[in-house]
Coordinates of C-alpha atoms in Angstrom, one line a residue:
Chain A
X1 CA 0.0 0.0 0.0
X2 CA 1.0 3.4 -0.9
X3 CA 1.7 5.9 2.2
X4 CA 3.9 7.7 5.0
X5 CA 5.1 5.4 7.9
X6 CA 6.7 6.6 11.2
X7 CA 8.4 4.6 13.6
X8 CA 8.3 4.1 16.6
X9 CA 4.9 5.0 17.1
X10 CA 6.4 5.6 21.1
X11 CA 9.9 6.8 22.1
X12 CA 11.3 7.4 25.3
X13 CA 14.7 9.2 25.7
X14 CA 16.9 10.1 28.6
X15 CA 18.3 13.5 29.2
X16 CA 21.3 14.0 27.5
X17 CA 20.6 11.7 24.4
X18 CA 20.1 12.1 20.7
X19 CA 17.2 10.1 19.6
X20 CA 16.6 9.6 15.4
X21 CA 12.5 9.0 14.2
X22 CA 12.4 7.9 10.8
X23 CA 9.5 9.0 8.4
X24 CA 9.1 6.4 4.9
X25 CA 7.1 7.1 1.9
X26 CA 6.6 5.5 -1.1
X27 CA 4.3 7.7 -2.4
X28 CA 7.5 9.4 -4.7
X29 CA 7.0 13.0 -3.5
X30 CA 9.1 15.8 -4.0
X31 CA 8.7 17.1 -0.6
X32 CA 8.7 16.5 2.8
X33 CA 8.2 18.2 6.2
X34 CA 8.3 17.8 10.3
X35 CA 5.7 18.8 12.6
X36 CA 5.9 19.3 16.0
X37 CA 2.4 19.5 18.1
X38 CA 2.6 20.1 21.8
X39 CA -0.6 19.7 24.0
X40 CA -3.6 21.7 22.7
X41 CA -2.3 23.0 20.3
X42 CA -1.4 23.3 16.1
X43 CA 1.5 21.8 14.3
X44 CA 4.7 24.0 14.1
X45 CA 7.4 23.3 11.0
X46 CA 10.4 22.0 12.4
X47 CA 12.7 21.3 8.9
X48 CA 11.5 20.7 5.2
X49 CA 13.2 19.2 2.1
X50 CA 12.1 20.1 -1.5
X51 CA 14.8 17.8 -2.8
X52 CA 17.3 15.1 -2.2
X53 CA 20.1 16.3 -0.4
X54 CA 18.5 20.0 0.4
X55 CA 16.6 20.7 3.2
X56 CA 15.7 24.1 5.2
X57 CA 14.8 25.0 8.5
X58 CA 11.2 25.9 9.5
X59 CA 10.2 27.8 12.6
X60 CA 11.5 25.6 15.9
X61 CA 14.4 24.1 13.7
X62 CA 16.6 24.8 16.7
X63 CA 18.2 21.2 18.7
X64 CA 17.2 19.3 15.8
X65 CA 18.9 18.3 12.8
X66 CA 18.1 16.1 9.2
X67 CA 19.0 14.5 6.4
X68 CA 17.4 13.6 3.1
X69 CA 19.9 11.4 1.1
X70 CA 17.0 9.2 -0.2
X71 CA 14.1 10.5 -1.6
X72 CA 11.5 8.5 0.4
X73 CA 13.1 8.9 3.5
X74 CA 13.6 11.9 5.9
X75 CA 15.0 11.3 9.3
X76 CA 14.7 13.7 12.2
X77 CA 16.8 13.3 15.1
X78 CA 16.0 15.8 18.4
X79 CA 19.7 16.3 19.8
X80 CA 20.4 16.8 23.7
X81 CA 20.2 20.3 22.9
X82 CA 16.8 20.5 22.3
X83 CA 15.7 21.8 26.1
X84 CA 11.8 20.1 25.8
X85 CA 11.8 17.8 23.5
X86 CA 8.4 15.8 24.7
X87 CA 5.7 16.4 22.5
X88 CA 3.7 14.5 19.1
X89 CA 5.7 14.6 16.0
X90 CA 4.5 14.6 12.5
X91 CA 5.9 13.7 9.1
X92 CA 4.2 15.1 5.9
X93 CA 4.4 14.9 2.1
X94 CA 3.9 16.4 -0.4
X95 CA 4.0 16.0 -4.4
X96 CA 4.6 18.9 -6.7
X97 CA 3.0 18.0 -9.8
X98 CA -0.8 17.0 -10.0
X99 CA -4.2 18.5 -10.6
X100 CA -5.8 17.2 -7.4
X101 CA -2.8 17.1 -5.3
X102 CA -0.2 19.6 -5.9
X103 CA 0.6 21.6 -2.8
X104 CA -1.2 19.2 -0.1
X105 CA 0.5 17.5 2.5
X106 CA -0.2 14.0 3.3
X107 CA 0.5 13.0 7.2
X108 CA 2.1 10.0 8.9
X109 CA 0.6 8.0 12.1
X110 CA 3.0 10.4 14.1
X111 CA 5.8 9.8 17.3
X112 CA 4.9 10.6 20.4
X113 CA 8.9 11.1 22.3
X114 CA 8.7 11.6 25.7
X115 CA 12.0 12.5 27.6
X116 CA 12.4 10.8 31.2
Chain B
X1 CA 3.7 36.4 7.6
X2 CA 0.4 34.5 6.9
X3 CA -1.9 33.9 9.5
X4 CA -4.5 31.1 10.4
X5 CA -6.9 31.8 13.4
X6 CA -9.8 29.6 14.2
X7 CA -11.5 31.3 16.8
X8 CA -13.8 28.6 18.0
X9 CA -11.9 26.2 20.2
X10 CA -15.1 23.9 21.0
X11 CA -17.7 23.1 19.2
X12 CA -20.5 21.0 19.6
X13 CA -23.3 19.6 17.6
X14 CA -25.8 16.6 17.5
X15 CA -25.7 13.8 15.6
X16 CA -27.3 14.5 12.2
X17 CA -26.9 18.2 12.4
X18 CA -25.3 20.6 10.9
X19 CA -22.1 22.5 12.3
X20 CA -20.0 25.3 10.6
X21 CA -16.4 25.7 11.9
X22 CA -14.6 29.0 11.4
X23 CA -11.5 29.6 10.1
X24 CA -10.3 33.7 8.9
X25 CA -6.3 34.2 7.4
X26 CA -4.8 37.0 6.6
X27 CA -2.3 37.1 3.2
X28 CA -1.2 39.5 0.9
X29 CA -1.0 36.6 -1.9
X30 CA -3.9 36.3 -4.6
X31 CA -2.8 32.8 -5.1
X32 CA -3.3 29.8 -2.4
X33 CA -4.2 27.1 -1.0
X34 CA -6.7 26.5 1.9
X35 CA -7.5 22.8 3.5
X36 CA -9.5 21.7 6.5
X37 CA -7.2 18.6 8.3
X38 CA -9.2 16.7 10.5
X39 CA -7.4 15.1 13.8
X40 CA -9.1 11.8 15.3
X41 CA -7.7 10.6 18.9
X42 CA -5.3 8.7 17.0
X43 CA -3.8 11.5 16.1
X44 CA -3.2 11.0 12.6
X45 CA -3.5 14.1 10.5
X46 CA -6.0 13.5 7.6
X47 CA -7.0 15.7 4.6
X48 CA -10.8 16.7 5.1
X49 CA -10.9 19.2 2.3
X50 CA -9.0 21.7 -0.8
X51 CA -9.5 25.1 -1.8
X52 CA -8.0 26.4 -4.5
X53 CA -7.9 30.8 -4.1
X54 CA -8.4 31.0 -8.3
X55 CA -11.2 28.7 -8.0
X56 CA -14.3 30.7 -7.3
X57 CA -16.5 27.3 -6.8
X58 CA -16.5 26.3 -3.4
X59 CA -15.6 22.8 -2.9
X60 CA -17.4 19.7 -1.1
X61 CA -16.2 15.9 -0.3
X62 CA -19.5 14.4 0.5
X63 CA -21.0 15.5 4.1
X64 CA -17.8 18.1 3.9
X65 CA -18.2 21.7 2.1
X66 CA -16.4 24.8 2.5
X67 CA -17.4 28.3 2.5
X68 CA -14.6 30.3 0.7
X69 CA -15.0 33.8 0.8
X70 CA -11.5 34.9 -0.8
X71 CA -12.6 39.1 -0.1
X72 CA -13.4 38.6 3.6
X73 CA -10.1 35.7 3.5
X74 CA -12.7 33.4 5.6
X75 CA -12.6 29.8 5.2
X76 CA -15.6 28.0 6.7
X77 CA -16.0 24.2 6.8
X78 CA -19.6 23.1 7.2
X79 CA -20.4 19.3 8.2
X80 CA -23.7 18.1 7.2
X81 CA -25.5 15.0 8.9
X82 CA -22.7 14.9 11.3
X83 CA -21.8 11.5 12.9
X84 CA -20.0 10.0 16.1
X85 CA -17.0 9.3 13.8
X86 CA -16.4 13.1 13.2
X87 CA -15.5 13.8 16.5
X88 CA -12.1 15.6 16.1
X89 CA -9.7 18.1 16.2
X90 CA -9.6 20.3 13.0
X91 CA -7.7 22.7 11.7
X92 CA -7.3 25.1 8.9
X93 CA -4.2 25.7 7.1
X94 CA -3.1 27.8 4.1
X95 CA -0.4 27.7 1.9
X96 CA 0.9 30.0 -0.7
X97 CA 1.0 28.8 -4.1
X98 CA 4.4 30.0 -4.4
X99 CA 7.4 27.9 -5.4
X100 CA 9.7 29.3 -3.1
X101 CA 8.1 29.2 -0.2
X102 CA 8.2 25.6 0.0
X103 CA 5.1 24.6 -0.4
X104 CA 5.1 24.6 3.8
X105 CA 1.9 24.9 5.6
X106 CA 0.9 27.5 8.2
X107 CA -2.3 25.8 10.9
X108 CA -4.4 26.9 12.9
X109 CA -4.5 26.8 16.6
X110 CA -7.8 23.9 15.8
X111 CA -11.3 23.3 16.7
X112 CA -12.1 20.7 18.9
X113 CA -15.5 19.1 17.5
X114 CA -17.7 17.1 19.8
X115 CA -20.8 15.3 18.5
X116 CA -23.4 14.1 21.2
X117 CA -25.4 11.0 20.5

């Protein structure tokens, strides 16, 4: 089946640690994005890549870093420096060409990474 | 900067009713994209609805139509013969139809939708 896959779907992590969640899609888009969403409220834009091997940061890109060397994959790893790293984070899509499609973002299950 | 604000952060309606969520942006684009995500307590963020800013018709999935009102930048989704299963958060989001900005979306702070049996 065609989609966006996230593991783990949990994640705990110690202080002081780098942890790495890995987003998969098979769905050949262009693009693709991280989310994070803290309690009760909307998504913020952590990094996005347009294109193998180029990627930008978004608005909290700050104690996390990326890589996109494939184009159906785009791991996020939240570094010790990140200062509250718990929260729900998203992985989006997104292909560039298409009548019906062009623009929209398609989402993964999600991680939820809690820090003990 | 674009904007999203949703300024209804609960709603409720009953089952088989009709609820309207608000949803206003502010841009100085002519050319975007609106969408309605809806969030189940799974958590899983899935497409409810597309607007297209060129697009004067407003569009509808099934139960699921929009309001677009590109003058007053409102984006209203309207849920028709709502059911249990629609219980969710949702959110609106825009996104500028330009290449450079990476085709990145900007959310709003989301609707929580209850539906009583």
């Amino acid at each position: 089946d065609g989609g966006i896959t996230q593991s783990p779907k949990y994640l705990f992590r110690k202080e002081g640690q780098n942890v790495t969640l890995s987003c998969e899609q098979n769905l050949n888009h262009d693009a693709m994005y991280w989310y994070r969403q803290d309690p009760g409220q909307g998504l913020r834009l952590i990094y996005y890549s347009q294109i193998v091997n180029d990627f930008q940061k978004g608005d909290i890109a700050e104690g996390y870093s990326v890589s996109r060397e494939k184009k159906e994959s785009f791991p996020l790893t939240v570094t010790s420096a990140q200062k509250n790293p718990t929260a729900f984070y998203l992985c989006a899509s997104s292909p560039r060409t298409g009548p019906f499609t062009r623009g929209t973002q398609y989402f993964g299950p999600g991680t939820r990474l809690t820090v003990l | 900067a674009q904007t999203v604000t949703q300024s209804q952060p609960e709603m409720s309606v009953q089952e088989a009713e009709t609820v309207t969520l608000s949803c206003t942006y502010d841009t100085s684009e002519s050319d975007y994209y609106l969408f309605w995500y809806k969030q189940p307590p799974s958590r899983q963020m899935i497409l409810v609805i597309r607007q297209e800013a060129y697009k004067q018709q407003n569009a509808t999935e099934n139960r699921f139509s929009v309001n677009f009102q590109k003058a007053a930048k409102s984006f209203s989704l309207k849920i028709s013969d709502s059911q249990l299963g629609d219980a969710a958060m949702y959110f609106c989001a825009y996104r500028s139809a330009r290449e450079t900005s990476g085709s990145r979306l900007t959310f709003g702070e989301g609707t929580q939708l209850t539906v009583n049996p």
